[in-house]
Coordinates of C-alpha atoms and ligand atoms in Angstrom, one line a residue:
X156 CA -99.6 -6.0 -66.7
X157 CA -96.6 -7.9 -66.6
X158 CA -96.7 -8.0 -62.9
X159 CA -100.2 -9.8 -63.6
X160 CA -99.2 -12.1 -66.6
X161 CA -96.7 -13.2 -64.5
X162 CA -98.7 -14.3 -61.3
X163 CA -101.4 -15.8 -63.2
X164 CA -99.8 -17.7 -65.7
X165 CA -98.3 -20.4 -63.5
X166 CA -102.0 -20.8 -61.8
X167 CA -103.9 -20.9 -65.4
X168 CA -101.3 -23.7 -66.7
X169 CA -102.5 -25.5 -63.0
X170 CA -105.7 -24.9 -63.9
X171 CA -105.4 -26.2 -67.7
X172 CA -103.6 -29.5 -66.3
X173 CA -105.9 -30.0 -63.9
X174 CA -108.5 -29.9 -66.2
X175 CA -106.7 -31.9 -68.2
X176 CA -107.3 -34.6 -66.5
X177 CA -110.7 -34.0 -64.1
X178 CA -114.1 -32.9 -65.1
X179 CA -116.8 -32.7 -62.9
X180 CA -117.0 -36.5 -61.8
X181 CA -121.0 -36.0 -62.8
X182 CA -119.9 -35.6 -66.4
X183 CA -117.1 -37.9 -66.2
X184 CA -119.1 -40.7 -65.0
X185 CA -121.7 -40.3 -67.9
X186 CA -119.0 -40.8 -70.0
X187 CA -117.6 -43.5 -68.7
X188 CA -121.0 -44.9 -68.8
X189 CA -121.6 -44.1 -72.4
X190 CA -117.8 -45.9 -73.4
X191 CA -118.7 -49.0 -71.3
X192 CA -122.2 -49.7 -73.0
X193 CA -120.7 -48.7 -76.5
X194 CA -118.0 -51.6 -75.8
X195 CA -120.2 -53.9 -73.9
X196 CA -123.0 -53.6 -77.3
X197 CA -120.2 -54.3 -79.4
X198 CA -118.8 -57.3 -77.7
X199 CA -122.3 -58.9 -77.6
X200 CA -122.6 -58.0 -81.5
X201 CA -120.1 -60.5 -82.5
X202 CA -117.1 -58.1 -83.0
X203 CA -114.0 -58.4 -85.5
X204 CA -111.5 -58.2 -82.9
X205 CA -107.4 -57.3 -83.8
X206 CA -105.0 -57.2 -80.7
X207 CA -102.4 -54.4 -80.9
X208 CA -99.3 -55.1 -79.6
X209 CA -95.3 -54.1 -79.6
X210 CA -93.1 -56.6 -77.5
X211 CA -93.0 -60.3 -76.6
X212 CA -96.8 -61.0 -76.7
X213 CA -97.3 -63.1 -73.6
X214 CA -100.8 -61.6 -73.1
X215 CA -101.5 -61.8 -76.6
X216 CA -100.4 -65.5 -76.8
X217 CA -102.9 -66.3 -73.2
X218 CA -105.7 -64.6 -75.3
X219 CA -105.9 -66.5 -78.2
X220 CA -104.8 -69.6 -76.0
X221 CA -108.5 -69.6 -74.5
X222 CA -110.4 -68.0 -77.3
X223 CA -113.0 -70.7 -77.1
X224 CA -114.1 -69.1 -73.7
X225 CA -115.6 -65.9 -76.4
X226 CA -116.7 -67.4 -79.3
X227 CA -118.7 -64.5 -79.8
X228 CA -115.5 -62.3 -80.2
X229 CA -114.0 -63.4 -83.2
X230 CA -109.9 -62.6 -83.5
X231 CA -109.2 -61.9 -87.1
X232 CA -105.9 -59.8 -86.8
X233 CA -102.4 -59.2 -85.0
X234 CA -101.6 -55.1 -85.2
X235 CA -98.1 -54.1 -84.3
X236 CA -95.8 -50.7 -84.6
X237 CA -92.8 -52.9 -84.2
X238 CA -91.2 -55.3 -86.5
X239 CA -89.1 -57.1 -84.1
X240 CA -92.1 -58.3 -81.7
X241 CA -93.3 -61.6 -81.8
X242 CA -96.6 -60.3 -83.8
X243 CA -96.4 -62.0 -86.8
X244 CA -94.8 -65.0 -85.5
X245 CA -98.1 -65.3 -83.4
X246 CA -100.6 -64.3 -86.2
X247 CA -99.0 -66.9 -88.5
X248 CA -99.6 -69.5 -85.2
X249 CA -103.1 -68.8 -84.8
X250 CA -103.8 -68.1 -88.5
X251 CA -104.6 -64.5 -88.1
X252 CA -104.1 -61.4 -90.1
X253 CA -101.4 -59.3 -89.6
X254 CA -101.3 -55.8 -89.7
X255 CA -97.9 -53.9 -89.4
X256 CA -98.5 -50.0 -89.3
X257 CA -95.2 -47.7 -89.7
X258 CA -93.6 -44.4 -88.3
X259 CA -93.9 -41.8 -90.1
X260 CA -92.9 -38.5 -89.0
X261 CA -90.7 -37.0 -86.4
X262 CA -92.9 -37.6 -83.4
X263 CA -92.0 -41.2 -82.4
X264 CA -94.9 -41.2 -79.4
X265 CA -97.7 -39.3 -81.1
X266 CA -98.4 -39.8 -84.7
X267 CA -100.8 -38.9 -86.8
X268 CA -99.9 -40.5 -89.9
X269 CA -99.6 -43.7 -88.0
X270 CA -103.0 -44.1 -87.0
X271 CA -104.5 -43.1 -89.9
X272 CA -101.9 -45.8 -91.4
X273 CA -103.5 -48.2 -88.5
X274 CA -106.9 -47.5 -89.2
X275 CA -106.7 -47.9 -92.7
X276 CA -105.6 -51.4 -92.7
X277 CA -107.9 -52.2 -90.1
X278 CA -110.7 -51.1 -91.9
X279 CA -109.9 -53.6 -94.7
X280 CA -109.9 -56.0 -92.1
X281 CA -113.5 -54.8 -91.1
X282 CA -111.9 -54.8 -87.5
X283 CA -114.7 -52.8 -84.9
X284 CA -112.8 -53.8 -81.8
X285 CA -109.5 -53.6 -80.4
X286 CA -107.6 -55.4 -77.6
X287 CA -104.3 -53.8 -76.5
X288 CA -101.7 -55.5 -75.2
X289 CA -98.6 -54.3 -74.1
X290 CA -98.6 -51.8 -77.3
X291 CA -96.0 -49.2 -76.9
X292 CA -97.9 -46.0 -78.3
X293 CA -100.2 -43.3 -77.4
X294 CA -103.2 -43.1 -78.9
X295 CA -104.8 -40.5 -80.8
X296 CA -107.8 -39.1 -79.9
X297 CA -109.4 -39.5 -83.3
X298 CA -108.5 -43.1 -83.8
X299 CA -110.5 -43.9 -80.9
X300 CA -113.6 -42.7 -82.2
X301 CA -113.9 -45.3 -85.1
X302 CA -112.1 -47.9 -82.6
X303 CA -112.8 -48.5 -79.6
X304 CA -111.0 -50.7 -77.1
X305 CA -109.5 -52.2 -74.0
X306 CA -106.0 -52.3 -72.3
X307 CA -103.9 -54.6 -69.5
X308 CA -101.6 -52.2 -67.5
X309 CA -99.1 -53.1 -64.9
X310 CA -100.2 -51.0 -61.8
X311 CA -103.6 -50.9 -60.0
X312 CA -105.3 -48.0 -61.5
X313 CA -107.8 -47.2 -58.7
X314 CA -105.2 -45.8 -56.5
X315 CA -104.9 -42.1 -57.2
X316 CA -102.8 -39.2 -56.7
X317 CA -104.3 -36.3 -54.5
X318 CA -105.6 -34.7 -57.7
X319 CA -107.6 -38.2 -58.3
X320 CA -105.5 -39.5 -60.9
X321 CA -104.2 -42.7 -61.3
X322 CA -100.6 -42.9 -59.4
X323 CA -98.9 -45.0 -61.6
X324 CA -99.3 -44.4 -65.3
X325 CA -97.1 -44.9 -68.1
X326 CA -93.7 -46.9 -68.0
X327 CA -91.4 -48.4 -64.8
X328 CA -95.0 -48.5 -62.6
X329 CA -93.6 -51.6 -61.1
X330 CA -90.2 -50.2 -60.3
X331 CA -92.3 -46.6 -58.7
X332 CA -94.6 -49.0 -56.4
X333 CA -91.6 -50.7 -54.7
X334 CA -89.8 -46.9 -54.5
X335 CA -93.5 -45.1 -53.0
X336 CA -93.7 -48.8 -50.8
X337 CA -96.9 -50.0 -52.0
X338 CA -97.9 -53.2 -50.3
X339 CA -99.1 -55.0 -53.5
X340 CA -98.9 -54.7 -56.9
X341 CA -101.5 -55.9 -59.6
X342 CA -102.7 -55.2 -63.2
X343 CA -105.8 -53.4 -64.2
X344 CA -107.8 -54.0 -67.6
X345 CA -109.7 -51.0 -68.4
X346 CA -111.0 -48.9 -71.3
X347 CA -108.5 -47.2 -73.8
X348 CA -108.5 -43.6 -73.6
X349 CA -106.7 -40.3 -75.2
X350 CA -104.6 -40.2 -71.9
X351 CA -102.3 -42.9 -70.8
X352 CA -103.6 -45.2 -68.4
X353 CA -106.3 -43.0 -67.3
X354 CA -109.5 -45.2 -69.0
X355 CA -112.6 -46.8 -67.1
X356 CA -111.1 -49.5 -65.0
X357 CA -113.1 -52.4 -65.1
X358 CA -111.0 -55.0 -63.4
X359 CA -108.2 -55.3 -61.1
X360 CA -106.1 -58.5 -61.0
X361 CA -105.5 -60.5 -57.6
X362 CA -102.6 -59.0 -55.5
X363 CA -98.8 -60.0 -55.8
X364 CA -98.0 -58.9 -52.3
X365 CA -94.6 -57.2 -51.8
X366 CA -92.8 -57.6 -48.2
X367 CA -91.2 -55.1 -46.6
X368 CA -87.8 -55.5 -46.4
X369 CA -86.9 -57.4 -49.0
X370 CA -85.4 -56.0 -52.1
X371 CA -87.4 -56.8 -55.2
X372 CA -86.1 -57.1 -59.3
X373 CA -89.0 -55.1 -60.8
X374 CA -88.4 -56.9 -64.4
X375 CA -89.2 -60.2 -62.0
X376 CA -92.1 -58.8 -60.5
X377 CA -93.1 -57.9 -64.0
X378 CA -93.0 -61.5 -65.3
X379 CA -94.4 -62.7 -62.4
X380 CA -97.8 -60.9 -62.5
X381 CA -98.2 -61.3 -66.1
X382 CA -97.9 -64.9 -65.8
X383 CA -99.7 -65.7 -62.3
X384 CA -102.3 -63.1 -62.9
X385 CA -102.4 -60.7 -66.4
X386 CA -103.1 -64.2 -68.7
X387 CA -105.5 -65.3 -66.2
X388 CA -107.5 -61.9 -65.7
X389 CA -107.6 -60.2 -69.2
X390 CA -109.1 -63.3 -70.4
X391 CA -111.4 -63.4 -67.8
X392 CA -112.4 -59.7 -68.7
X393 CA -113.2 -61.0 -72.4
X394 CA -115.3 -64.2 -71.2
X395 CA -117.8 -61.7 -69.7
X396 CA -117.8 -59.3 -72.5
X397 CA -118.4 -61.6 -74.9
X398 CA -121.2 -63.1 -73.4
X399 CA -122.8 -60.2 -72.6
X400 CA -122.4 -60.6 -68.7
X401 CA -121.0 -57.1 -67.7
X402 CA -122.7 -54.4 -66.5
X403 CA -121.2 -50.7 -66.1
X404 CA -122.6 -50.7 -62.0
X405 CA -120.6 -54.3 -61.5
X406 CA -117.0 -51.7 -61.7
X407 CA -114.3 -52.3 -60.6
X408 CA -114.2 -56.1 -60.8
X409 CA -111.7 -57.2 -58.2
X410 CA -110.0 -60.8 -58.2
X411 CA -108.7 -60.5 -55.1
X412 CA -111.9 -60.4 -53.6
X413 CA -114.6 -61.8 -55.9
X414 CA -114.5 -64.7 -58.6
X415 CA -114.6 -63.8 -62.0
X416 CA -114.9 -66.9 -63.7
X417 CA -118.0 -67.7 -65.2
X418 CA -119.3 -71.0 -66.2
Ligands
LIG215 C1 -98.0 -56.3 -69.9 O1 -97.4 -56.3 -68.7 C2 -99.1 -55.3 -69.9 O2 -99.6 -55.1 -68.7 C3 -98.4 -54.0 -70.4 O3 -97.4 -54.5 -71.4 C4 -97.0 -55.8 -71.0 C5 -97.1 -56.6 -72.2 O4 -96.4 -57.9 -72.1 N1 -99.3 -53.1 -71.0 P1 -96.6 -59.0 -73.1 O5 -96.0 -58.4 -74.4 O6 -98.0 -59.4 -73.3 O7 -95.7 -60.1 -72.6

């Protein structure tokens, strides 16, 4: 019995990971499917829209720069889990609400009493959407449920591992593309899901192409896409959800190959 427990555990915990991650791409796809309209009807419904986020807000800032591109969406609040970010220095710019939501307990990645902190406070706020941007926390499941929203992430989401999920997820994404020798790099907006980075992709920025042979700063390479290509794509991405433009079978948008700016 031992013998047994001992063989089959490893392959049960594969089993449990993997199904983590993949269900049958039949059912996965409905979902997707399901998430996109949900966020799609919402945009068109004239939204109150906060933006979540943690550090210096350069996204955040390229947002509400060209807010007249989706009137429809209507900003009404900054959200941040960090004190020191440039959050309410922006929300007091733009004349916004802000919203900052505190640790709790011992869990500094995953806490409960943080969303429901969060969600609290946006609720007041009457908030129904939410744009992330560059906020440093995982999301709980349940949170999700009463919010939905959309994220800007570093890495281009549609290349996959061999198990067909996303390679690089999470932090340092830049830094693992120039170690695995990726030819490009580029940022992906997509939907906001329970696991990290792992959402319906809707659109991939235009490619920062890396050379071989050169040795590359990933904090440069960073800076560089956000500001050649993050604050010109995620706005893009709200322009056509605001004005009702996007469809689910349009995904992936890709820059590099098709223009997303609409008149
Ligand atoms: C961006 O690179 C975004 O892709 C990632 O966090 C960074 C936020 O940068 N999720 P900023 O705070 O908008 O400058």
């Amino acid at each position: 019995m031992i013998h047994i427990l001992q063989c089959t555990l490893p392959i049960q915990m594969k089993i449990k990971l993997r199904s983590a991650y993949m269900i049958k791409p039949q059912v996965a796809k409905q979902h997707d499917h399901i998430l996109f309209d949900r966020i799609a009807n919402i945009c068109k419904g004239n939204p109150r829209v906060a933006i979540l986020m943690s550090g210096t807000g350069s996204n955040t800032q390229a947002i509400l720069e060209q807010r007249h591109r989706y009137p429809n969406l209507n900003f009404a609040a900054i959200a941040t889990d960090e004190l020191a970010s440039q959050a309410s220095l922006i929300a007091s710019q733009y004349k916004l609400s802000f919203i900052f939501a505190k640790h709790h307990d011992d869990h500094p990645w995953r806490t409960k009493s943080f969303f429901y902190d969060l969600a609290d406070k946006l609720r007041y706020l009457n908030i129904n959407f939410l744009v992330y941007a560059g906020f440093m926390k995982i999301v709980h499941p349940a949170f999700l449920i009463e919010f939905p929203g959309i994220n800007i992430h570093p890495a281009d989401l549609t290349i996959k591992d061999k198990i067909g999920i996303p390679r690089y997820r999470g932090l340092g994404v830049i830094q693992q593309a120039l170690v695995a020798g990726e030819r490009y790099i580029a940022s992906t907006v997509h939907i906001i899901e329970a696991k990290t980075d792992c959402g319906l992709v809707i659109a991939i920025s235009k490619h920062l192409p890396l050379a071989t042979g050169i040795i590359y700063n990933a904090d440069k390479l960073h800076e560089e896409l956000k500001l050649k290509y993050e604050h010109v794509l995620y706005p893009q991405v709200l322009t056509l959800l605001g004005s009702g433009r996007l469809s689910y079978d349009q995904l992936p948008l890709r820059a590099e190959y098709q223009d997303l700016d609409i008149s």
